[in-house]
mmCIF file of C-alpha atoms in Angstrom:
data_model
loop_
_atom_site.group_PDB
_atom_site.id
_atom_site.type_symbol
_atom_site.label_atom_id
_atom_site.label_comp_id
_atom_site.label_asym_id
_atom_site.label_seq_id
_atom_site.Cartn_x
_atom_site.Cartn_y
_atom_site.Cartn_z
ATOM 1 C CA UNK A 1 101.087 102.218 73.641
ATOM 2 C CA UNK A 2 104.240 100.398 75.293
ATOM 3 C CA UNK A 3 103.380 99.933 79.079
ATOM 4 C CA UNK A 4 104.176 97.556 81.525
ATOM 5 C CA UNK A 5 101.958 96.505 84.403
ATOM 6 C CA UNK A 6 103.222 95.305 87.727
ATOM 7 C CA UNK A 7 100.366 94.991 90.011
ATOM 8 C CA UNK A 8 101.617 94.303 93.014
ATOM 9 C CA UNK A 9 103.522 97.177 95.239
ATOM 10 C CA UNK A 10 104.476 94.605 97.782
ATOM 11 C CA UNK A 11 105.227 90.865 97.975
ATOM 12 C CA UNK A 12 105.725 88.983 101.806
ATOM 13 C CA UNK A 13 106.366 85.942 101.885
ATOM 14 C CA UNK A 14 108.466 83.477 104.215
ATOM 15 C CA UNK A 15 111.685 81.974 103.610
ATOM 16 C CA UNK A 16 111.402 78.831 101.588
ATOM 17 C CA UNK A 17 107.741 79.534 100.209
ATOM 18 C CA UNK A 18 107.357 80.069 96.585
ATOM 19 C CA UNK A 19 107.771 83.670 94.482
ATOM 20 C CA UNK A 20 105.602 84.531 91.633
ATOM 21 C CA UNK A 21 106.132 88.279 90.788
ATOM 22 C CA UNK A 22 103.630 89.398 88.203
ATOM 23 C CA UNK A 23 104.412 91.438 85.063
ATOM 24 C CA UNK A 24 102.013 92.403 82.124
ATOM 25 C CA UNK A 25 102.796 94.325 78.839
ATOM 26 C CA UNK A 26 101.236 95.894 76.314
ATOM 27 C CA UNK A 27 103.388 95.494 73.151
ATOM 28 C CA UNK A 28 102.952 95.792 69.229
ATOM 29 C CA UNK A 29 105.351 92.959 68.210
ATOM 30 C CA UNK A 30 107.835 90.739 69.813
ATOM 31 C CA UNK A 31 109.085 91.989 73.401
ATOM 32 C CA UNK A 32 112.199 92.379 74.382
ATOM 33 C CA UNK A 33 111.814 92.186 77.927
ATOM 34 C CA UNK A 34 114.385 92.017 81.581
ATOM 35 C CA UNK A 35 113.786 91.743 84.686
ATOM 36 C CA UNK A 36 115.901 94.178 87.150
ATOM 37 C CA UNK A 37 116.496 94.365 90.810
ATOM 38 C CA UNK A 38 117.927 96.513 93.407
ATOM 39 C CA UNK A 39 118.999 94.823 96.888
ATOM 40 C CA UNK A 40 119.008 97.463 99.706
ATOM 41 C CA UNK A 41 122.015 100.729 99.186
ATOM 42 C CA UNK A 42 123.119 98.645 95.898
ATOM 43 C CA UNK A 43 122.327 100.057 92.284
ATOM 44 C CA UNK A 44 119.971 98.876 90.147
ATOM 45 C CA UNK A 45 121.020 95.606 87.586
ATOM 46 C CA UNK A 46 120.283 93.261 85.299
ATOM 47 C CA UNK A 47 118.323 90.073 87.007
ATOM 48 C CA UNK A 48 118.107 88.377 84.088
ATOM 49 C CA UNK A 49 116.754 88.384 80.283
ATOM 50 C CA UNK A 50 113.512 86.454 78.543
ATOM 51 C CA UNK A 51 116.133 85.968 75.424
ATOM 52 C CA UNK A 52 118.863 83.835 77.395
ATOM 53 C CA UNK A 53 116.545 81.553 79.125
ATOM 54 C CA UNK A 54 118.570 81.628 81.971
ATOM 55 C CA UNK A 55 117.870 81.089 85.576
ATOM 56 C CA UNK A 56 119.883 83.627 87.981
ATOM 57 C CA UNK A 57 119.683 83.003 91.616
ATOM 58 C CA UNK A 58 116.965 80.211 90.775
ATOM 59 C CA UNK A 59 114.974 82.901 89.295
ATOM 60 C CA UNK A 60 113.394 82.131 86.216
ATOM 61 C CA UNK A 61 110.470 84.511 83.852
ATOM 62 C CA UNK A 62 108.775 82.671 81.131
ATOM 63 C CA UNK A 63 107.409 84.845 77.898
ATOM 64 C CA UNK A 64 103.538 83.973 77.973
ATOM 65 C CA UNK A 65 102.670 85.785 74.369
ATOM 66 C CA UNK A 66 98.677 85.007 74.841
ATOM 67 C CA UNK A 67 98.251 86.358 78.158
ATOM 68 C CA UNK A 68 101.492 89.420 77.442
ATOM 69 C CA UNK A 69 102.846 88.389 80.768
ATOM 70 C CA UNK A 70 106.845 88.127 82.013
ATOM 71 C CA UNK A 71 106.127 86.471 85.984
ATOM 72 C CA UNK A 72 109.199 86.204 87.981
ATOM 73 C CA UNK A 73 109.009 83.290 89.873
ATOM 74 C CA UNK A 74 111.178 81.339 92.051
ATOM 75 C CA UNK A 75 110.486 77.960 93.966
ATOM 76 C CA UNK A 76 111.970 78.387 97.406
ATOM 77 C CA UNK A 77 112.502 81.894 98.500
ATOM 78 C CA UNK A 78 115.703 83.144 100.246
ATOM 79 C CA UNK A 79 116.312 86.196 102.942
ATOM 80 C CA UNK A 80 118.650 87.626 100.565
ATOM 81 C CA UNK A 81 115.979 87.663 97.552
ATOM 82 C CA UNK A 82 114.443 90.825 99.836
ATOM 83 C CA UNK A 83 114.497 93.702 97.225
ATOM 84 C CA UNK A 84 112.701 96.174 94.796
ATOM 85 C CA UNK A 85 112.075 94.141 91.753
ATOM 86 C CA UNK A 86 111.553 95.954 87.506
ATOM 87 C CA UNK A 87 109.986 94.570 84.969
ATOM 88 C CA UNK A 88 111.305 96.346 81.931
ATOM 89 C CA UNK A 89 110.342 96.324 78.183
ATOM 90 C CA UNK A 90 112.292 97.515 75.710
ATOM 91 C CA UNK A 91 111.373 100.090 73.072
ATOM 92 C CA UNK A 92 110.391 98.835 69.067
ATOM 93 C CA UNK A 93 113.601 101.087 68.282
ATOM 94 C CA UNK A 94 115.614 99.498 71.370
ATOM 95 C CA UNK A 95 116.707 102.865 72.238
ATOM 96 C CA UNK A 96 114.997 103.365 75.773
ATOM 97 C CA UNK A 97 113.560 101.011 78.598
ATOM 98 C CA UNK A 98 110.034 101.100 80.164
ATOM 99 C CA UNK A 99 109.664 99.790 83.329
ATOM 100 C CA UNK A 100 106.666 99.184 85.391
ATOM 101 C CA UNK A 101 106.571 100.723 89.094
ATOM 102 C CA UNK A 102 108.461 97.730 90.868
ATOM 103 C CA UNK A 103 107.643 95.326 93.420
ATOM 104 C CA UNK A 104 109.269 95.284 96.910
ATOM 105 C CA UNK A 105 109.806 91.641 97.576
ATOM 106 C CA UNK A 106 110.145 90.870 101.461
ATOM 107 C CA UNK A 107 111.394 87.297 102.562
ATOM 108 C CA UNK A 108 110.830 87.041 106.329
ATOM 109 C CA UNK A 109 112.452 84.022 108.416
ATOM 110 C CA UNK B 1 136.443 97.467 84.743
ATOM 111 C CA UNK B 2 135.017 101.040 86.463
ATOM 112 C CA UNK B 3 131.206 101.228 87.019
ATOM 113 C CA UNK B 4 129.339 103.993 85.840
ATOM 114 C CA UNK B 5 129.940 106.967 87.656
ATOM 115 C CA UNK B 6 127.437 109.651 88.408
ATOM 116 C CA UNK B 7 128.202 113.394 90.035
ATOM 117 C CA UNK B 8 127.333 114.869 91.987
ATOM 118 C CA UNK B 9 125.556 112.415 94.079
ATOM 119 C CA UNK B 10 123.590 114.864 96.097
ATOM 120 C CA UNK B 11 122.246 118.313 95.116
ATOM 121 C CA UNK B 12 119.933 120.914 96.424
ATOM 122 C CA UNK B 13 118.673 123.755 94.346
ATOM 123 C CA UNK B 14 116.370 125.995 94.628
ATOM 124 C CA UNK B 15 113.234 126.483 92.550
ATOM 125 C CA UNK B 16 113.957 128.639 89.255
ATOM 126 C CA UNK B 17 117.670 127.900 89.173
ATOM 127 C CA UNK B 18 118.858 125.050 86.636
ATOM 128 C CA UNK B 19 121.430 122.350 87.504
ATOM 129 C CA UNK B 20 123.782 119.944 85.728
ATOM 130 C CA UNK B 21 124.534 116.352 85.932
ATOM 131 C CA UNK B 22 127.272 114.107 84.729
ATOM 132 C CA UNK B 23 127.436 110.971 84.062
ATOM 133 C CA UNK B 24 130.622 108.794 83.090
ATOM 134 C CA UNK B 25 129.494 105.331 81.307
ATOM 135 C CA UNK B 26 131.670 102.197 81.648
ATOM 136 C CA UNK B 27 134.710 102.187 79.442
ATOM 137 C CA UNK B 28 133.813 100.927 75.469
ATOM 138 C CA UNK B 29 129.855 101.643 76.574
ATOM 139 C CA UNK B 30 128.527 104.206 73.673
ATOM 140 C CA UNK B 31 124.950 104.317 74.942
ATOM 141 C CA UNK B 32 123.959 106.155 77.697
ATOM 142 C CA UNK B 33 120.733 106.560 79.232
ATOM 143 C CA UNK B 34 119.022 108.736 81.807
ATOM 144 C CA UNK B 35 115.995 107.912 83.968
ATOM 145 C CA UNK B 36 113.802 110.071 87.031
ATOM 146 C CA UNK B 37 112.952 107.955 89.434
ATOM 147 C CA UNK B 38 110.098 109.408 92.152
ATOM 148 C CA UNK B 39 108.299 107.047 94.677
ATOM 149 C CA UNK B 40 105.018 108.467 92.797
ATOM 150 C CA UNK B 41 105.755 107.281 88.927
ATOM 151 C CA UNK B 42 108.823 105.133 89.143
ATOM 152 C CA UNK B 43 111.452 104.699 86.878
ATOM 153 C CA UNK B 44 111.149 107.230 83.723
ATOM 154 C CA UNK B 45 112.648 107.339 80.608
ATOM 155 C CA UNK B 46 114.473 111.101 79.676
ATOM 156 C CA UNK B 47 116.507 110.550 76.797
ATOM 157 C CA UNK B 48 118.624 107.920 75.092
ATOM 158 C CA UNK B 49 122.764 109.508 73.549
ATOM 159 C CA UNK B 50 124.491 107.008 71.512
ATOM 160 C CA UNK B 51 127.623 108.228 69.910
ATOM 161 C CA UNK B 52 126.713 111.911 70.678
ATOM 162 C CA UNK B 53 123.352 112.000 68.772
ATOM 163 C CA UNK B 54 120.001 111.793 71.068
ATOM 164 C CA UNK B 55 118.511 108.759 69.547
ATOM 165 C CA UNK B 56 115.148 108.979 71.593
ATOM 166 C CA UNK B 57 113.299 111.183 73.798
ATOM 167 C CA UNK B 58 110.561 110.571 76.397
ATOM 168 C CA UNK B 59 107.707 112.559 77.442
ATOM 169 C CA UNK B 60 109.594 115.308 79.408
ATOM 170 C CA UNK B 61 109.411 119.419 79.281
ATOM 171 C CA UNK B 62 111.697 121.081 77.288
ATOM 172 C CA UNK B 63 113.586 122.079 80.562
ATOM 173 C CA UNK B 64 114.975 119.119 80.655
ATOM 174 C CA UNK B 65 117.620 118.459 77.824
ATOM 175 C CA UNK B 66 121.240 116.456 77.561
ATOM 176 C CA UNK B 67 124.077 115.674 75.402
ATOM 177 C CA UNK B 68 126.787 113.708 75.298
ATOM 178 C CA UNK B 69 130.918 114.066 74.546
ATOM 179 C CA UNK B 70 133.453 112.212 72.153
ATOM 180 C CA UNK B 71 134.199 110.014 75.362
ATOM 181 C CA UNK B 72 130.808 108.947 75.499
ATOM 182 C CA UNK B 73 130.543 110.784 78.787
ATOM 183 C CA UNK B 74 127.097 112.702 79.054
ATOM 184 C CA UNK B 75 125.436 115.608 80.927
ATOM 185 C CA UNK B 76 122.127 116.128 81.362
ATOM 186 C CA UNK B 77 120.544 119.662 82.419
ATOM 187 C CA UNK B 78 116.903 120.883 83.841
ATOM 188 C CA UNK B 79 116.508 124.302 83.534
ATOM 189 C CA UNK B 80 113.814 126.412 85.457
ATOM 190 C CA UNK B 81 113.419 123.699 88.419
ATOM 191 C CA UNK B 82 110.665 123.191 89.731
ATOM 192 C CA UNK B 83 109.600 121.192 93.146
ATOM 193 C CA UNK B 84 108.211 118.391 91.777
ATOM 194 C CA UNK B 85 112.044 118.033 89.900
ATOM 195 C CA UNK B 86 112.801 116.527 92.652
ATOM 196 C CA UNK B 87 113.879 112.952 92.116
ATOM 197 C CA UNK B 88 116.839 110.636 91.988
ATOM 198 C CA UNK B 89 118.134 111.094 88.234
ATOM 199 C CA UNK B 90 119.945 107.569 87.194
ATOM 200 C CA UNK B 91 122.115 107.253 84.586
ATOM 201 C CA UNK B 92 122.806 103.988 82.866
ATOM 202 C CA UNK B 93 124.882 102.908 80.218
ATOM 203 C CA UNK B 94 125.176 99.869 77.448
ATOM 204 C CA UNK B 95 127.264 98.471 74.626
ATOM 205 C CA UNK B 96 124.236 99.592 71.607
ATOM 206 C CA UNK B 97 120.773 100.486 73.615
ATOM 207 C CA UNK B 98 117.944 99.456 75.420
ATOM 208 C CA UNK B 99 117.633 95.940 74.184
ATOM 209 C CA UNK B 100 121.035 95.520 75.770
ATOM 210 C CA UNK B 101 122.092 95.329 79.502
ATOM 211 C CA UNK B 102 122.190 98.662 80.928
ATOM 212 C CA UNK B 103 124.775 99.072 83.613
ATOM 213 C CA UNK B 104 123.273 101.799 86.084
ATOM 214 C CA UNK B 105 125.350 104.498 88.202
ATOM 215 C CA UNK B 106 124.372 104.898 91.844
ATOM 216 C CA UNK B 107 122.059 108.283 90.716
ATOM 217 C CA UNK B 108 122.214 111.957 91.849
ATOM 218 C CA UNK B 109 119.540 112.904 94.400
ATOM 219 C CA UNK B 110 118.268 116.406 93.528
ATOM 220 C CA UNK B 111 116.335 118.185 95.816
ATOM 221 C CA UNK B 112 114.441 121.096 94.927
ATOM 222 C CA UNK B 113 113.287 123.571 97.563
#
């Protein structure tokens, strides 16, 4: 079965301190997987990709096939980072999105 | 360009009746997706239009069923509500699917009572 793990409900950390936000999936294949976020009264969007390889906001996810892990992680954590944080996978047929339960990411000065 | 646009944004119903929502995608978007989200199972997959056929399904009731327009506009409808209907329904919308970027609409808050 497609499923994606996130197993933490809440992150604190203080500004400038580190970020590892931990995703796990369970996928037949090769993953197509995102990261999303939604920043307090905004919508939910696109954080960034595991295709691209791109860092957004100095966010970056590596692709770990062996241990079917996606971690968010960012060196130096910023007030504004505070937010509710997806993983998503998408479907073998790329027609729907499975996301894990979210992680609430709270930077504190 | 325009944002995805959802209506109504806030709706309460009572238990039994059914209610429908719309959901406008971004202009030149032909896939549009709907999600539940409750604080209890998080984001859900409902269904999956792409150029008015439902290309994928997930594990919902019958009650709950959609479709979608020419424009690429879509509805989605939950007959027989129940209380634990109540959610906030998101809609989201891409250029092909789910491997793409979804662009999400602020969501309709249905309460059930």
């Amino acid at each position: 079965a497609q499923r994606v793990t996130q197993p933490e409900k809440l992150l604190s950390v203080f500004k400038g301190a580190p970020v590892e936000l931990k995703c796990n999936y369970s996928y037949s294949g090769s993953p197509e997987l995102f990261w999303y976020v939604q920043y307090s009264r905004q919508r939910l969007q696109l954080l960034l990709r595991h295709i691209s390889r791109e860092s957004i906001k100095g966010f970056t996810a590596d692709l770990n096939k062996g241990e079917t892990s996606f971690h968010l992680k960012k060196p130096f954590a910023q007030e504004e980072d505070s937010a509710m944080y997806y993983c998503a996978l998408s479907n073998q047929a790329g027609t729907a999105l499975i996301f894990g339960k979210g992680t609430t990411l709270s930077v504190s000065s | 360009k325009a944002g995805v646009t959802q209506t109504p944004r806030y709706l309460i119903k009572t238990r039994g009746q059914q209610v429908t929502l719309s959901c406008s995608p971004i202009s030149g978007h032909r896939s549009v997706s709907w999600y539940q989200q409750t604080p209890g199972q998080g984001l859900q997959f409902l269904f999956e239009y792409f150029s008015e056929t439902q290309r994928n399904k997930g594990n919902f009731p019958g009650r709950f069923s959609g479709r979608q327009f020419s424009n690429s506009r879509s509805e989605m409808n939950v007959s027989t509500l129940e209380l634990g209907d109540s959610a906030l329904y998101l809609c989201a919308s891409s250029l092909a699917g789910g491997a793409y970027e979804q662009y999400f609409g602020p969501g309709t808050r249905l309460t059930v009572t």
